[in-house]
Coordinates of C-alpha atoms and ligand atoms in Angstrom, one line a residue:
M1 CA 0.0 0.0 0.0
K2 CA 2.7 2.4 1.0
T3 CA 4.9 1.5 -2.2
V4 CA 1.5 2.4 -4.3
K5 CA 1.1 5.9 -2.5
I6 CA 5.0 6.3 -3.2
V7 CA 4.5 5.5 -6.9
I8 CA 1.5 7.7 -7.1
L9 CA 3.5 10.5 -5.3
M10 CA 6.4 10.1 -7.8
I11 CA 4.2 10.3 -10.8
L12 CA 2.5 13.5 -9.6
L13 CA 5.8 15.1 -9.2
V14 CA 7.0 14.1 -12.5
V15 CA 3.9 15.5 -14.2
A16 CA 4.0 18.8 -12.1
G17 CA 7.7 19.0 -12.8
C18 CA 7.1 18.7 -16.7
S19 CA 4.5 21.2 -17.0
S20 CA 5.5 24.0 -19.1
G21 CA 2.9 26.2 -17.9
S22 CA 3.7 29.8 -17.5
D23 CA 6.4 30.0 -14.9
D24 CA 6.1 33.8 -15.1
T25 CA 2.8 33.7 -13.2
G26 CA 3.8 31.6 -10.3
P27 CA 4.1 32.5 -7.0
Q28 CA 6.9 34.9 -6.2
V29 CA 8.9 34.5 -3.0
G30 CA 12.0 36.0 -1.8
G31 CA 11.3 39.6 -2.6
P32 CA 11.1 42.2 -0.1
S33 CA 8.3 42.0 2.3
D34 CA 7.0 44.7 4.6
D35 CA 8.1 42.7 7.6
I36 CA 11.6 42.5 7.0
D37 CA 13.8 44.1 9.4
P38 CA 16.6 45.9 7.6
G39 CA 19.1 45.7 10.3
G40 CA 18.4 42.0 10.6
S41 CA 19.2 42.2 14.1
D42 CA 16.3 40.0 15.3
D43 CA 17.3 36.9 13.6
D44 CA 20.8 37.1 14.9
N45 CA 20.4 36.1 18.5
P46 CA 23.4 34.0 18.9
D47 CA 21.7 32.0 21.7
N48 CA 18.6 31.1 19.8
D49 CA 19.0 27.5 21.0
D50 CA 15.4 26.9 21.9
D51 CA 15.6 23.5 23.0
D52 CA 11.7 23.5 23.3
V53 CA 11.3 23.9 19.7
P54 CA 9.9 20.4 18.5
V55 CA 11.8 18.3 15.9
V56 CA 9.6 19.0 12.9
G57 CA 8.8 15.4 11.8
P58 CA 10.1 12.1 10.5
F59 CA 11.6 13.3 7.1
V60 CA 14.9 13.2 8.0
Y61 CA 17.9 10.7 6.7
D62 CA 21.4 9.7 7.9
A63 CA 23.4 11.6 5.3
T64 CA 26.6 9.9 4.2
E65 CA 28.0 12.2 1.8
D66 CA 28.8 16.1 2.8
L67 CA 28.0 18.9 0.4
K68 CA 31.2 20.3 -0.3
N69 CA 32.6 16.8 -1.0
V70 CA 29.9 15.9 -3.7
A71 CA 30.2 19.2 -5.6
S72 CA 32.9 20.4 -7.9
F73 CA 32.7 24.2 -6.8
P74 CA 32.3 25.8 -3.5
I75 CA 29.3 25.4 -1.3
G76 CA 28.3 28.0 1.0
N77 CA 26.2 29.0 3.8
I78 CA 25.3 32.1 6.0
V79 CA 26.9 33.2 9.1
S80 CA 26.8 35.9 11.6
A81 CA 29.6 37.2 13.7
S82 CA 27.8 36.6 16.8
K83 CA 26.9 33.0 16.1
L84 CA 30.7 32.3 15.2
A85 CA 31.6 33.9 18.7
S86 CA 29.0 31.8 20.5
T87 CA 29.8 28.6 22.3
S88 CA 26.1 27.5 22.9
T89 CA 25.4 23.8 22.1
A90 CA 23.5 24.6 19.2
N91 CA 26.3 27.1 17.8
T92 CA 28.9 24.5 18.5
T93 CA 27.0 21.9 16.3
F94 CA 26.1 24.7 13.7
K95 CA 30.1 25.6 13.4
Q96 CA 30.9 22.0 13.1
I97 CA 28.3 21.3 10.3
L98 CA 29.6 24.6 8.6
N99 CA 33.2 23.4 8.5
T100 CA 32.4 19.7 7.4
E101 CA 29.8 20.5 4.8
Y102 CA 30.7 23.9 3.4
N103 CA 33.6 25.9 2.4
S104 CA 32.4 29.4 1.5
I105 CA 30.4 31.9 3.6
T106 CA 28.4 34.9 3.5
A107 CA 27.5 37.1 6.1
E108 CA 23.6 37.2 6.6
N109 CA 23.4 40.7 7.6
D110 CA 26.7 42.0 9.1
M111 CA 28.4 42.9 5.9
K112 CA 25.5 45.0 4.9
M113 CA 25.2 48.9 4.5
A114 CA 23.1 49.4 7.5
N115 CA 25.4 47.5 9.7
M116 CA 28.6 48.8 8.4
F117 CA 28.0 52.3 7.5
T118 CA 27.7 54.0 10.9
G119 CA 27.8 57.7 9.8
P120 CA 29.4 60.3 7.4
D121 CA 32.5 58.8 6.5
T122 CA 32.4 56.2 9.4
Y123 CA 32.4 52.7 9.1
D124 CA 32.3 49.5 11.5
F125 CA 33.8 46.7 9.9
S126 CA 34.3 44.6 13.1
D127 CA 31.5 42.1 12.6
G128 CA 32.8 41.6 9.0
D129 CA 36.5 41.2 10.2
A130 CA 35.6 38.8 12.7
I131 CA 33.7 36.6 9.9
V132 CA 36.8 37.0 7.7
A133 CA 39.1 35.7 10.7
Y134 CA 36.9 32.8 11.1
A135 CA 37.0 32.1 7.5
K136 CA 40.8 32.2 7.6
E137 CA 41.0 29.8 10.2
N138 CA 39.0 27.4 8.9
G139 CA 39.5 27.4 5.3
H140 CA 36.5 29.1 4.0
R141 CA 36.0 31.6 1.0
V142 CA 34.0 34.8 1.9
H143 CA 31.4 36.0 -0.5
G144 CA 30.6 39.7 0.5
H145 CA 26.9 40.7 0.8
A146 CA 25.7 43.3 -0.2
L147 CA 27.3 46.9 -0.9
I148 CA 24.1 48.4 -2.0
W149 CA 20.7 47.0 -1.4
H150 CA 17.4 49.4 -0.7
Q151 CA 16.6 47.6 2.3
S152 CA 19.7 48.1 4.2
I153 CA 20.1 51.8 4.3
P154 CA 21.4 53.3 7.7
N155 CA 18.9 55.7 9.3
W156 CA 21.6 58.6 9.1
L157 CA 21.7 58.3 5.6
N158 CA 18.0 57.9 4.7
N159 CA 17.6 61.3 6.6
F160 CA 20.7 62.8 4.9
T161 CA 20.1 66.4 4.5
G162 CA 23.2 67.4 2.5
T163 CA 23.0 67.9 -1.5
D164 CA 22.6 65.0 -3.9
E165 CA 26.2 65.4 -4.9
E166 CA 27.2 64.9 -1.2
F167 CA 24.9 61.9 -0.9
E168 CA 26.7 60.4 -3.9
A169 CA 30.0 61.2 -2.7
Q170 CA 29.1 59.3 0.7
V171 CA 27.9 56.2 -1.1
E172 CA 30.8 56.5 -3.4
G173 CA 33.5 56.7 -0.2
Y174 CA 31.3 53.8 1.5
V175 CA 31.7 51.4 -1.4
K176 CA 35.4 52.1 -1.9
A177 CA 36.4 52.3 1.8
T178 CA 34.5 48.9 2.3
V179 CA 35.8 47.1 -0.6
A180 CA 39.5 48.4 -0.1
H181 CA 39.1 47.1 3.6
F182 CA 37.9 43.7 2.9
A183 CA 40.8 43.4 0.2
E184 CA 43.4 43.1 2.7
A185 CA 42.5 39.9 4.2
E186 CA 44.8 37.2 2.7
D187 CA 45.2 33.4 3.4
D188 CA 48.8 32.1 4.0
D189 CA 49.3 31.8 0.2
G190 CA 48.5 35.5 -0.4
N191 CA 44.9 34.7 -1.8
P192 CA 42.0 37.0 -1.0
I193 CA 39.7 35.6 1.6
V194 CA 36.8 37.7 0.4
A195 CA 36.8 36.7 -3.2
S196 CA 33.6 38.6 -4.4
W197 CA 31.0 41.2 -3.7
D198 CA 27.2 41.4 -4.4
V199 CA 27.7 45.2 -5.3
V200 CA 24.0 45.9 -6.3
N201 CA 21.3 43.6 -4.7
E202 CA 17.7 44.1 -6.3
Y203 CA 17.9 47.0 -8.6
F204 CA 15.1 45.9 -10.5
D205 CA 11.3 45.7 -9.3
G206 CA 9.8 43.1 -11.9
S207 CA 11.4 44.4 -15.1
S208 CA 11.4 48.1 -14.0
V209 CA 13.9 50.0 -12.3
R210 CA 12.9 50.0 -8.5
S211 CA 12.6 53.4 -7.0
S212 CA 14.7 53.7 -4.1
L213 CA 16.7 56.2 -2.0
F214 CA 19.6 55.4 -4.8
T215 CA 17.7 56.1 -7.8
Q216 CA 16.1 59.4 -6.3
R217 CA 19.4 60.9 -5.1
I218 CA 21.9 59.7 -7.6
G219 CA 20.0 58.5 -10.5
N220 CA 19.1 55.5 -12.2
D221 CA 22.7 54.9 -13.2
F222 CA 23.6 54.4 -9.6
H223 CA 24.1 50.9 -10.3
E224 CA 26.8 51.6 -13.0
K225 CA 28.8 54.1 -10.5
A226 CA 28.9 51.2 -7.8
F227 CA 30.5 48.5 -9.9
Q228 CA 33.1 51.3 -11.4
W229 CA 33.7 52.3 -7.6
A230 CA 34.1 48.9 -6.5
R231 CA 36.4 48.2 -9.2
E232 CA 38.7 51.1 -8.7
A233 CA 39.0 49.9 -5.1
D234 CA 40.2 46.4 -5.9
P235 CA 41.1 45.3 -9.3
D236 CA 40.9 41.7 -8.7
V237 CA 37.5 41.0 -6.6
K238 CA 34.7 39.4 -8.5
L239 CA 31.8 41.9 -8.7
F240 CA 28.3 40.4 -8.7
Y241 CA 24.7 41.4 -9.5
N242 CA 22.4 39.9 -7.3
D243 CA 18.5 39.3 -7.4
Y244 CA 15.5 37.3 -6.8
N245 CA 13.0 35.6 -9.0
I246 CA 15.5 35.5 -11.8
A247 CA 14.3 31.8 -12.4
G248 CA 10.4 32.0 -12.6
Q249 CA 10.1 35.8 -13.7
V250 CA 11.1 35.9 -17.5
D251 CA 10.3 39.7 -18.1
K252 CA 12.6 40.6 -14.8
R253 CA 15.2 38.0 -16.1
N254 CA 15.3 39.5 -19.6
A255 CA 15.9 43.1 -17.9
I256 CA 18.7 41.8 -16.0
I257 CA 20.3 40.0 -19.0
S258 CA 19.8 43.4 -21.1
M259 CA 21.3 45.3 -18.2
V260 CA 24.3 42.9 -18.1
N261 CA 24.8 43.0 -21.8
N262 CA 24.7 46.9 -21.8
F263 CA 27.6 46.8 -19.0
I264 CA 29.9 44.4 -21.1
T265 CA 29.2 46.7 -24.3
N266 CA 30.2 49.7 -22.0
S267 CA 33.0 48.3 -20.3
I268 CA 31.2 48.4 -16.8
P269 CA 33.2 46.1 -14.8
I270 CA 30.8 42.8 -13.9
D271 CA 31.9 39.5 -13.2
G272 CA 29.1 37.5 -12.2
I273 CA 25.2 37.3 -11.6
G274 CA 23.8 36.0 -8.2
M275 CA 20.6 34.3 -8.7
Q276 CA 19.0 34.2 -5.0
M277 CA 16.8 31.0 -5.8
H278 CA 14.0 31.4 -3.2
L279 CA 11.9 28.8 -4.6
N280 CA 8.6 27.0 -3.6
H281 CA 8.3 23.4 -3.4
D282 CA 6.4 23.6 -6.8
W283 CA 7.6 26.6 -8.5
P284 CA 9.4 27.5 -10.7
S285 CA 9.0 24.2 -12.7
S286 CA 10.6 24.1 -16.5
D287 CA 11.7 27.8 -16.1
L288 CA 14.4 26.8 -13.4
P289 CA 16.7 25.0 -16.1
T290 CA 15.8 27.7 -18.7
S291 CA 16.7 30.6 -16.5
I292 CA 20.0 28.9 -15.2
Q293 CA 20.8 28.5 -19.1
A294 CA 19.8 32.1 -20.0
I295 CA 22.0 33.4 -17.2
S296 CA 24.6 30.9 -18.1
D297 CA 24.5 32.2 -21.7
T298 CA 26.0 35.7 -20.5
G299 CA 29.4 34.2 -20.3
L300 CA 29.6 35.5 -16.6
L301 CA 29.9 33.6 -13.5
V302 CA 27.0 32.2 -11.8
H303 CA 26.3 32.0 -8.2
I304 CA 23.2 30.4 -6.7
S305 CA 23.4 32.8 -3.9
E306 CA 20.6 32.2 -1.4
L307 CA 19.1 28.8 -2.0
D308 CA 16.1 27.7 -0.1
V309 CA 12.6 26.0 -0.7
K310 CA 9.4 27.4 1.1
V311 CA 6.9 24.2 1.2
N312 CA 3.8 26.3 2.6
Y313 CA 3.7 29.3 0.4
G314 CA -0.1 29.1 0.4
D315 CA -0.2 28.4 4.1
D316 CA -2.3 25.5 3.7
I317 CA -0.5 23.2 6.0
T318 CA 0.1 23.4 9.7
E319 CA 3.0 21.0 9.9
L320 CA 5.5 19.4 7.2
T321 CA 3.7 16.6 5.5
E322 CA 5.4 13.7 3.6
E323 CA 4.2 15.0 0.0
R324 CA 5.6 18.5 0.7
A325 CA 8.9 16.7 2.2
A326 CA 9.3 14.8 -1.0
A327 CA 8.4 17.8 -3.2
Q328 CA 11.1 20.0 -1.5
E329 CA 13.5 17.1 -1.9
F330 CA 12.6 17.2 -5.6
Q331 CA 13.2 21.0 -6.1
Y332 CA 16.7 20.8 -4.2
Q333 CA 17.7 18.2 -6.4
R334 CA 16.5 20.2 -9.6
A335 CA 18.3 23.4 -8.2
G336 CA 21.6 21.3 -7.7
Y337 CA 21.1 19.2 -10.8
Y338 CA 20.5 22.2 -13.2
Y339 CA 23.3 24.2 -12.0
S340 CA 25.9 21.3 -11.9
T341 CA 25.0 19.9 -15.5
I342 CA 24.2 23.6 -17.3
V343 CA 26.6 25.9 -16.0
P344 CA 30.1 25.5 -17.7
P345 CA 32.7 24.4 -15.1
A346 CA 34.7 27.7 -15.5
Q347 CA 31.5 29.8 -14.6
Q348 CA 30.3 27.8 -11.5
F349 CA 31.0 30.4 -8.8
G350 CA 29.1 28.2 -6.2
L351 CA 26.0 27.4 -4.6
T352 CA 25.1 29.1 -1.3
L353 CA 22.2 28.1 1.0
W354 CA 20.4 30.8 3.1
G355 CA 20.3 29.2 6.4
F356 CA 20.8 26.0 8.3
R357 CA 18.1 24.6 10.8
D358 CA 14.5 25.5 9.4
Q359 CA 14.2 27.7 12.7
D360 CA 17.0 29.9 11.5
S361 CA 15.3 30.7 8.2
W362 CA 14.1 34.1 7.4
L363 CA 11.3 32.2 6.0
Y364 CA 10.4 30.5 9.2
D365 CA 7.5 32.5 9.9
G366 CA 7.1 31.4 13.5
G367 CA 7.1 27.8 12.8
S368 CA 4.9 27.7 9.6
D369 CA 7.6 27.0 6.9
W370 CA 10.1 24.6 6.9
P371 CA 12.6 25.7 3.9
L372 CA 16.0 24.2 4.7
L373 CA 18.3 21.1 4.9
Y374 CA 18.3 20.7 8.6
D375 CA 15.4 20.1 11.2
N376 CA 15.5 22.2 14.3
D377 CA 17.8 19.6 15.8
F378 CA 20.4 19.7 13.0
N379 CA 19.3 16.4 11.5
T380 CA 19.7 16.3 8.0
K381 CA 16.2 16.4 6.3
I382 CA 15.5 14.5 2.9
S383 CA 15.9 18.0 1.3
H384 CA 19.7 17.5 1.9
R385 CA 19.4 14.1 0.4
G386 CA 17.6 15.8 -2.7
L387 CA 20.6 18.5 -3.2
V388 CA 23.2 15.8 -2.6
A389 CA 21.5 13.8 -5.4
G390 CA 21.4 16.7 -7.9
L391 CA 25.2 17.8 -7.0
N392 CA 25.8 14.2 -8.0
E393 CA 24.2 14.8 -11.1
E394 CA 21.4 12.3 -10.7
N395 CA 18.7 13.5 -13.1
P396 CA 15.6 14.3 -11.0
E397 CA 13.2 14.3 -13.8
Ligands
XIL1 C1 17.7 38.7 5.0 C2 18.2 38.1 6.2 O1 18.1 36.7 6.0 C3 17.2 38.5 7.4 O2 17.8 38.1 8.6 C4 17.3 40.3 7.5 O3 16.1 40.5 8.1 C5 16.7 40.7 6.0 O4 17.3 40.0 4.8 N1 17.6 38.7 -0.2 C6 18.7 39.2 0.1 C7 19.3 38.8 1.8 O5 19.7 39.6 -0.6 O6 20.1 39.8 2.2 C8 17.8 38.9 2.7 O7 18.3 38.3 3.8 C9 17.0 37.8 2.0 C10 16.4 38.1 0.7

């Protein structure tokens, strides 16, 4: 009986996966939402051990392979300086997994503008420095995230009363000072620890330029200036444009590809594109490989920069179900598989997950979604098995 159920489920999943319905109209996750705290400090409580959070369900397995050993490119996840400094039981486990399964780290919030740009010509790089020091000690690469994002603007800059020229000079100074500062850290062989930066995050709103403080004060070309400032500060660091729904929203993707092609034509420095990849268990379907192919065709580096897979987008379940856990496993496998097999190795910058335990996710929503690879006790979920299979190039379809 159980076997019959599994076979039916698999057929349903294959049919769903093959449907070439318009992904453009699918649910859109990962974008800005009103309840995001730009400073992000709430999610950063290092002692968020919460031993009383229940294990979410039986959808876990005994992993035998570590992500970074399966992939032929870097595998990343997010950190905060406070979690790295914490010796709580949960954070000790977190660091063990970080060092066994991953070789690249991104600051979830600590290296954003609101956290570093403390006042006019004044910076606080201490959290980023702690992350870089940890990376150096434990052999991780650091991906810098993110120099300019409309959701992470310090209050003083939001309220800046100087002229537009003075505003632009502040942003230019910040981009250059930040990139130059983090270019200094090197490993024992003289290689930079901070390999890359998301220079501009989420410039587009759909296929239009998003109106933001930066477009209002600097102009719609602030993004081009930002890439040039970053390049002036460091001739070698890889410069990325990062955005959500590049998979799933065709108009937006095309706008991004046009922007990138204009950059290339006009010699504006850019090395790569970050596809955030905040997915749903059933979205996108056919547009996932299509989008990876289209981004890859730009010839730039491709980074899956913030992978997670929501299973309760429609708020129709109250606990993780067998069907959703299987669909999530399938979607993780598809992400890993298409990235591994479509992007030429020389363009594979890496794949970064956006969190560890479900309860750590920015999408946890008080316990009503389970988007990640580990349950609240750090057990590997079957979603982890899916990603391992995808990275092993096992075709999910
Ligand atoms: C999120 C963090 O995970 C949260 O802790 C914070 O409150 C808001 O930002 N796209 C991005 C990331 O580029 O920086 C966002 O991270 C998630 C969406």
